[in-house]
Amino acid sequence: MIIVYNGRMITRDEKNPFIEDGAVLIDGKIIKEVGKTTQLKKKYPKSELIDAKGGLIMPAFINMHEHIYSAMARGLSIKGYKGNTFLEILDGQWWKIDRNLNNNLTYYSALETYIECIKNGVTTIFDHHASFGEITNSLDFIEKANNELGLRSCLCYETSDRDGQKKSDSAIKENIRFIKKCEKDKSDMIKAMFGMHAQFTLSDKTLEKSMKDIPKGVGVHIHVAEGIEDLHACLKDHHKRIVDRLYDFGILGEKTMLAHAIYVNEHELDLIKHSNTMVVHNPESNMGNACGCPPTLRQFQKGILVGLGSDGYTHDMMESYKVAKLLHQHSNCDATCAWGEIPAMLFENNAKMANRYFKTPLGKIKKGYSGDVIVVNYIPPTPMNKDNISGHLLFGINGAMVNTTICAGKVLMKDRKLQNIDEEKTLAKIREASKVLWKKING
């Protein structure tokens, strides 16, 4: 058993949201008790102790939309690349990277992503993978890295016709193979969705094939209306809007997740709401690709389950949280908006969305919930209580301040030192793998 103690504890439990000098007891994978430091230390004297030293004790973060395949792009300069529009960015950079990934490079991309997730306090990741250089068994190599580092992931492969029918068929097979594999896994640490790139790279034939083979209880993870080009293509080629096309193929539903959903109208939002489909907002990516600002607050107001992801742009969910709030205040010309919606997306909705796949309750420091706990090195300079938590988090912390990360009761990082991997040696191997990828891309 582990006791994390001596911290200002943010539980996300509405009945007991903040405990001064709080402590949490983790027994195995599950939280057994929550209370005061003196109380728990006296009651369980033989427990392993982790001292928060007055910092914050919080539930670990969840990232609802990641891209492991992009991990080796940092510092990469591609010869001749001058991407300006969204499609130019996709084809000139991201698709060029994934076309050169083999399974070994995918494995090192996953290691790099998971290391940064742990260091930023993220323990649950929903990834959307593409490696058209080698498709078959690619998800196994991500799963291997996930298991080695002790995280929780829901994976899928990006089905797309952009490189021809043969590769699109291989992508379908990889999704189905991995979904069936995950159905046999009893750890509740690895799950699968069916991945689709976006409607503008998917023919009717491929959508029919995909939906025919998806097992019951599994949804689709797909980019929707990320760029205006996606909407224009759907109107031109299919004479309907994107969400209507997905609805017609039976893709919407409570297990399906739409990433971005920028260029959607009220009718489409009604379809998303009616079908109980999930949506993920990725603010930094949308801004970085100059795609636009989605109607996220409107989605939230309509009762759509909207969560927060990073799209591989960062692994720091507090960074995404801050950018999302500023984006919507700026876009709406309203400094009073987004104070409630954005925190709810990160700290409440992400957990609700993740628990549509993972059985163990996530997102709270509460008895019966998964032992996913982080310690943040933040000593507040002003009074902190249950009513001003968001203000402290927004203006006071970032992912680099995470000191300790625990996932399902297993300590993955303590005092900023990774526990299950030699970080220095692993990063050296990742740098060598990156050189191989960069050479393949630039010749």
XYZ file of C-alpha atoms in Angstrom:
443
model
C 0.000 0.000 0.000
C 1.052 3.583 -0.740
C 0.102 6.744 1.105
C 0.597 10.063 -0.704
C 0.386 12.667 2.033
C 1.155 16.203 3.257
C -0.383 17.999 0.290
C -3.220 20.292 -0.684
C -5.437 17.663 -2.244
C -7.736 18.379 -5.186
C -9.973 15.317 -5.352
C -12.487 16.221 -8.114
C -15.018 14.553 -5.803
C -17.916 17.009 -5.654
C -18.745 15.944 -2.072
C -15.215 16.564 -0.816
C -13.371 18.650 -3.457
C -10.429 20.002 -1.454
C -8.549 18.733 1.586
C -5.911 20.818 3.287
C -3.069 18.525 4.439
C -4.737 15.689 2.551
C -3.655 12.100 2.050
C -4.723 9.208 -0.176
C -4.183 5.486 0.402
C -3.703 3.348 -2.709
C -4.077 -0.402 -2.181
C -2.994 -2.356 -5.233
C -4.453 -0.555 -8.241
C -7.326 1.144 -6.425
C -7.793 4.048 -4.028
C -8.848 2.599 -0.691
C -9.215 5.668 1.505
C -9.008 9.461 1.397
C -8.491 11.686 4.410
C -6.094 13.747 6.464
C -2.370 12.996 6.687
C -2.268 12.207 10.422
C -5.331 9.984 10.186
C -4.102 7.771 7.337
C -0.484 7.502 8.501
C -1.652 6.376 11.931
C -4.197 3.918 10.523
C -1.805 2.324 7.982
C 1.689 2.537 9.560
C 3.322 -0.033 7.276
C 2.460 1.703 4.018
C 5.021 3.122 1.609
C 5.044 6.896 2.069
C 5.282 9.596 -0.591
C 5.577 13.094 0.849
C 3.962 15.805 -1.295
C 5.873 18.406 0.774
C 2.976 20.825 0.790
C 2.416 20.649 -2.967
C -0.729 19.577 -4.811
C -2.070 16.033 -4.796
C -4.348 15.587 -7.820
C -5.866 12.950 -10.109
C -3.556 12.222 -13.062
C -4.396 13.760 -16.439
C -6.141 12.096 -19.393
C -5.365 12.992 -23.028
C -8.248 12.133 -25.342
C -6.452 12.634 -28.679
C -2.743 11.921 -29.165
C -0.537 11.185 -32.182
C 2.388 8.979 -31.204
C 3.583 8.833 -34.800
C 4.522 12.531 -34.665
C 7.007 12.129 -31.803
C 10.150 12.376 -33.940
C 9.139 15.588 -35.726
C 10.738 17.904 -33.185
C 13.567 19.779 -34.929
C 12.931 18.023 -38.253
C 13.385 20.088 -41.418
C 11.999 18.445 -44.563
C 13.648 19.403 -47.835
C 11.346 21.379 -50.089
C 8.562 21.580 -47.521
C 6.728 24.912 -47.474
C 3.361 23.987 -46.035
C 0.875 26.821 -45.830
C -2.634 25.396 -46.113
C -3.915 22.564 -43.937
C -3.698 20.014 -46.776
C -0.153 21.118 -47.610
C 0.829 20.637 -43.972
C -0.718 17.159 -43.909
C 0.838 15.949 -47.150
C 4.179 17.741 -46.886
C 4.966 16.911 -43.276
C 2.759 14.488 -41.347
C 1.991 12.031 -44.134
C 5.631 12.118 -45.205
C 6.638 11.159 -41.660
C 4.151 8.325 -41.294
C 5.008 6.921 -44.748
C 8.562 6.403 -43.505
C 7.751 4.799 -40.154
C 8.376 1.101 -39.680
C 7.416 -0.835 -36.559
C 10.763 -0.288 -34.852
C 10.509 3.476 -35.358
C 6.902 3.374 -34.169
C 8.080 1.682 -30.961
C 10.617 4.424 -30.248
C 8.029 7.092 -31.091
C 5.765 5.498 -28.496
C 8.525 5.392 -25.887
C 9.252 9.080 -26.413
C 5.574 10.019 -26.153
C 4.979 7.928 -23.048
C 8.075 9.301 -21.299
C 6.800 12.834 -21.829
C 3.298 11.844 -20.748
C 4.613 10.505 -17.450
C 6.719 13.616 -16.893
C 3.626 15.766 -17.469
C 1.383 13.679 -15.230
C -0.647 12.010 -18.009
C -1.504 8.363 -17.346
C -4.349 7.672 -19.807
C -3.891 8.228 -23.549
C -6.253 7.805 -26.509
C -3.929 7.575 -29.504
C -4.670 7.790 -33.233
C -1.790 6.066 -35.028
C -0.536 6.131 -38.623
C 2.565 4.426 -40.024
C 1.956 3.694 -43.673
C 5.588 2.581 -43.994
C 4.585 -0.529 -42.009
C 1.004 -1.149 -40.959
C 0.711 -4.779 -39.879
C 1.259 -5.303 -36.129
C 2.184 -1.631 -35.644
C -0.255 -1.284 -32.736
C 1.524 -4.127 -30.937
C 4.702 -2.055 -30.865
C 2.850 0.842 -29.239
C 1.249 -1.562 -26.779
C 4.721 -2.915 -25.923
C 5.940 0.577 -25.007
C 2.721 1.256 -23.063
C 3.139 -1.889 -21.003
C 6.843 -1.323 -20.366
C 6.200 2.128 -18.946
C 3.034 1.183 -17.061
C 0.461 3.477 -18.674
C -3.129 3.070 -19.849
C -3.887 3.456 -23.566
C -6.712 3.114 -26.047
C -5.206 2.637 -29.514
C -6.393 2.596 -33.115
C -4.925 2.663 -36.617
C -5.714 5.447 -39.094
C -7.624 3.881 -41.998
C -7.257 5.987 -45.148
C -7.384 5.611 -48.934
C -4.677 8.235 -49.451
C -2.040 5.613 -50.306
C -4.281 3.231 -52.207
C -6.756 0.421 -51.608
C -4.169 -2.175 -50.583
C -2.935 -0.089 -47.654
C -6.440 0.919 -46.690
C -7.387 -2.774 -46.498
C -4.291 -3.432 -44.381
C -5.318 -0.629 -42.032
C -8.780 -2.157 -41.619
C -7.224 -5.533 -40.821
C -4.831 -3.989 -38.302
C -7.696 -2.287 -36.498
C -9.821 -5.426 -36.353
C -6.885 -7.633 -35.325
C -5.965 -5.345 -32.448
C -9.562 -4.841 -31.314
C -9.977 -8.610 -31.032
C -6.665 -8.892 -29.209
C -7.727 -6.247 -26.672
C -11.036 -8.004 -26.085
C -9.025 -10.878 -24.559
C -6.913 -8.599 -22.353
C -8.180 -8.443 -18.765
C -5.784 -5.805 -17.388
C -8.094 -2.837 -18.148
C -4.927 -1.001 -19.215
C -5.128 -1.461 -22.983
C -8.207 -0.938 -25.187
C -8.908 -0.363 -28.872
C -11.082 1.750 -31.138
C -11.422 1.626 -34.926
C -9.332 4.419 -36.427
C -10.307 6.435 -39.487
C -8.378 9.414 -40.824
C -11.124 11.742 -42.095
C -14.037 11.471 -44.484
C -12.166 13.228 -47.303
C -9.629 10.365 -47.547
C -12.229 7.603 -47.190
C -14.336 6.253 -50.059
C -17.806 4.812 -49.614
C -16.331 1.394 -50.363
C -13.788 1.684 -47.554
C -16.368 2.968 -45.093
C -18.646 0.037 -45.941
C -15.800 -2.446 -45.441
C -14.841 -0.842 -42.158
C -18.302 -0.741 -40.629
C -19.029 -4.316 -41.687
C -16.155 -5.685 -39.611
C -16.201 -3.522 -36.449
C -17.151 -5.667 -33.431
C -20.125 -4.617 -31.312
C -19.272 -2.207 -28.506
C -16.377 -0.567 -30.332
C -16.561 2.932 -31.775
C -14.656 4.974 -34.326
C -11.916 7.536 -33.623
C -11.945 9.959 -36.567
C -10.929 13.529 -37.498
C -14.009 15.552 -38.423
C -14.148 18.955 -40.130
C -10.658 19.828 -38.937
C -10.089 21.963 -42.031
C -12.592 23.737 -44.249
C -11.234 21.597 -47.110
C -12.791 18.531 -45.479
C -16.244 20.124 -45.546
C -15.845 21.389 -49.117
C -14.795 17.912 -50.297
C -17.783 16.272 -48.640
C -20.239 18.754 -50.141
C -18.661 18.404 -53.593
C -18.252 14.615 -53.666
C -21.211 13.445 -51.576
C -23.630 16.414 -51.611
C -23.990 16.380 -47.843
C -22.224 17.646 -44.754
C -19.626 15.572 -42.924
C -21.612 14.525 -39.862
C -24.542 13.562 -42.108
C -22.240 11.281 -44.084
C -20.939 9.644 -40.913
C -24.496 9.259 -39.635
C -25.578 7.579 -42.870
C -22.827 4.975 -42.449
C -23.763 4.285 -38.828
C -20.499 5.705 -37.500
C -21.974 7.967 -34.804
C -22.699 6.589 -31.348
C -21.649 6.670 -27.702
C -18.388 4.796 -28.351
C -17.362 7.027 -31.280
C -15.116 10.057 -30.872
C -14.883 12.988 -33.296
C -11.626 14.917 -33.117
C -11.822 18.688 -33.817
C -15.356 19.218 -35.242
C -14.589 22.798 -36.267
C -16.759 23.310 -39.369
C -20.028 21.845 -38.103
C -23.420 23.551 -38.043
C -26.359 23.385 -35.619
C -27.973 20.500 -37.456
C -24.775 18.462 -37.189
C -24.437 19.317 -33.511
C -27.978 18.031 -32.999
C -27.015 14.741 -34.664
C -23.912 14.458 -32.476
C -25.973 15.163 -29.350
C -28.814 12.830 -30.355
C -26.385 9.968 -31.025
C -24.447 10.610 -27.774
C -21.212 10.850 -29.787
C -18.087 12.260 -28.118
C -16.064 15.249 -29.377
C -12.436 16.163 -28.609
C -11.149 19.735 -28.762
C -7.457 20.213 -29.674
C -6.798 23.958 -29.330
C -3.049 24.262 -29.987
C -3.167 22.107 -33.101
C -6.132 24.037 -34.490
C -4.281 27.306 -33.951
C -0.934 25.996 -35.180
C -2.439 24.687 -38.428
C -4.540 27.865 -38.784
C -7.645 25.685 -39.073
C -9.970 27.900 -37.074
C -11.756 27.922 -33.728
C -14.404 25.224 -33.236
C -17.794 25.961 -31.658
C -16.662 24.136 -28.519
C -18.603 26.255 -26.055
C -21.751 25.801 -28.145
C -21.147 22.037 -28.177
C -20.790 22.146 -24.418
C -23.992 24.199 -24.030
C -25.938 21.674 -26.107
C -24.935 18.885 -23.732
C -22.464 17.168 -26.058
C -19.727 15.332 -24.185
C -16.676 17.396 -25.165
C -13.177 16.564 -23.922
C -9.686 17.931 -24.361
C -6.793 16.490 -26.358
C -3.399 17.662 -27.538
C -3.278 16.160 -31.080
C 0.412 15.409 -30.427
C 1.150 19.140 -30.293
C 2.117 18.844 -26.627
C 1.905 16.267 -23.830
C 1.199 18.914 -21.195
C -2.553 18.944 -20.631
C -2.309 22.049 -18.478
C -0.847 23.827 -21.496
C -3.809 22.673 -23.599
C -6.161 23.782 -20.817
C -4.707 27.296 -20.752
C -4.616 27.676 -24.524
C -8.208 26.443 -24.876
C -9.485 29.010 -22.410
C -7.602 31.872 -24.056
C -8.610 30.779 -27.564
C -12.317 30.900 -26.781
C -12.142 34.124 -24.826
C -10.268 35.730 -27.714
C -12.513 34.245 -30.415
C -15.704 35.244 -28.598
C -14.329 38.659 -27.588
C -15.549 37.806 -24.097
C -13.146 37.697 -21.152
C -15.851 36.173 -18.937
C -16.438 32.993 -20.966
C -14.810 29.538 -20.763
C -14.080 29.724 -17.032
C -16.336 26.753 -16.331
C -16.425 24.797 -19.588
C -12.691 24.252 -20.165
C -11.922 22.940 -16.648
C -14.969 20.675 -16.908
C -13.709 19.302 -20.229
C -10.278 18.397 -18.842
C -11.142 17.323 -15.316
C -14.625 15.829 -15.714
C -15.462 15.028 -19.330
C -12.149 13.385 -20.211
C -12.742 10.869 -17.429
C -16.347 10.263 -18.513
C -15.156 9.686 -22.081
C -12.303 7.390 -21.058
C -14.692 5.348 -18.927
C -16.730 4.488 -21.990
C -13.811 2.139 -22.685
C -12.016 1.507 -19.390
C -14.039 -0.156 -16.621
C -12.107 1.144 -13.604
C -13.431 4.584 -12.564
C -11.002 7.362 -13.496
C -10.494 11.047 -12.800
C -11.102 11.371 -9.049
C -9.253 10.826 -5.807
C -12.062 8.851 -4.259
C -12.519 5.402 -2.774
C -12.939 2.786 -5.512
C -11.293 4.857 -8.227
C -8.078 3.922 -10.007
C -4.891 4.856 -8.185
C -3.929 7.465 -10.789
C -2.409 10.219 -8.684
C 0.122 12.966 -9.302
C 2.038 15.326 -7.033
C 2.617 18.838 -8.383
C 5.379 21.017 -6.950
C 3.200 24.065 -6.344
C 3.078 25.956 -3.066
C 0.357 28.598 -3.474
C 1.417 32.184 -2.759
C -2.186 33.131 -1.980
C -5.005 31.343 -0.093
C -6.236 28.181 -1.808
C -9.617 26.562 -1.220
C -12.347 24.604 -3.005
C -13.729 27.748 -4.631
C -10.563 29.020 -6.337
C -8.885 25.816 -7.539
C -9.235 26.715 -11.231
C -7.567 30.082 -10.742
C -4.564 28.479 -9.061
C -4.214 25.807 -11.744
C -4.660 28.230 -14.620
C -2.111 30.777 -13.466
C 0.109 28.665 -11.229
C 1.064 25.300 -12.712
C 2.281 23.487 -15.823
C 3.180 19.914 -16.632
C 6.872 20.360 -15.868
C 5.937 20.959 -12.229
C 4.684 17.377 -11.845
C 7.001 15.715 -9.355
C 5.457 12.252 -8.952
C 3.224 10.211 -11.272
C 1.336 7.090 -10.179
C -0.794 4.988 -12.553
C -3.031 2.187 -11.267
C -1.076 2.166 -8.020
C 2.310 1.862 -9.698
C 4.833 4.654 -9.165
C 6.070 5.651 -12.631
C 7.983 8.787 -11.617
C 9.174 9.963 -8.217
C 11.025 13.237 -7.590
C 11.122 13.732 -11.401
C 12.994 10.435 -11.873
C 11.361 7.728 -14.018
C 11.142 4.451 -12.099
C 10.674 1.788 -14.791
C 13.140 2.889 -17.443
C 16.596 4.367 -17.810
C 15.557 7.697 -19.284
C 19.019 8.799 -20.417
C 19.795 5.552 -22.262
C 16.320 5.389 -23.760
C 16.476 8.962 -25.057
C 19.850 8.183 -26.640
C 18.217 5.281 -28.522
C 15.294 7.499 -29.525
C 17.703 10.084 -30.947
C 19.390 7.374 -33.019
C 16.019 6.166 -34.275
C 15.125 9.752 -35.157
C 18.273 10.032 -37.270
C 17.196 6.943 -39.203
C 13.743 8.430 -39.834
C 15.093 11.839 -40.848
C 17.531 10.216 -43.284
C 14.733 8.175 -44.855
C 12.658 11.330 -45.311
C 15.386 13.570 -46.724
C 17.459 10.916 -48.513
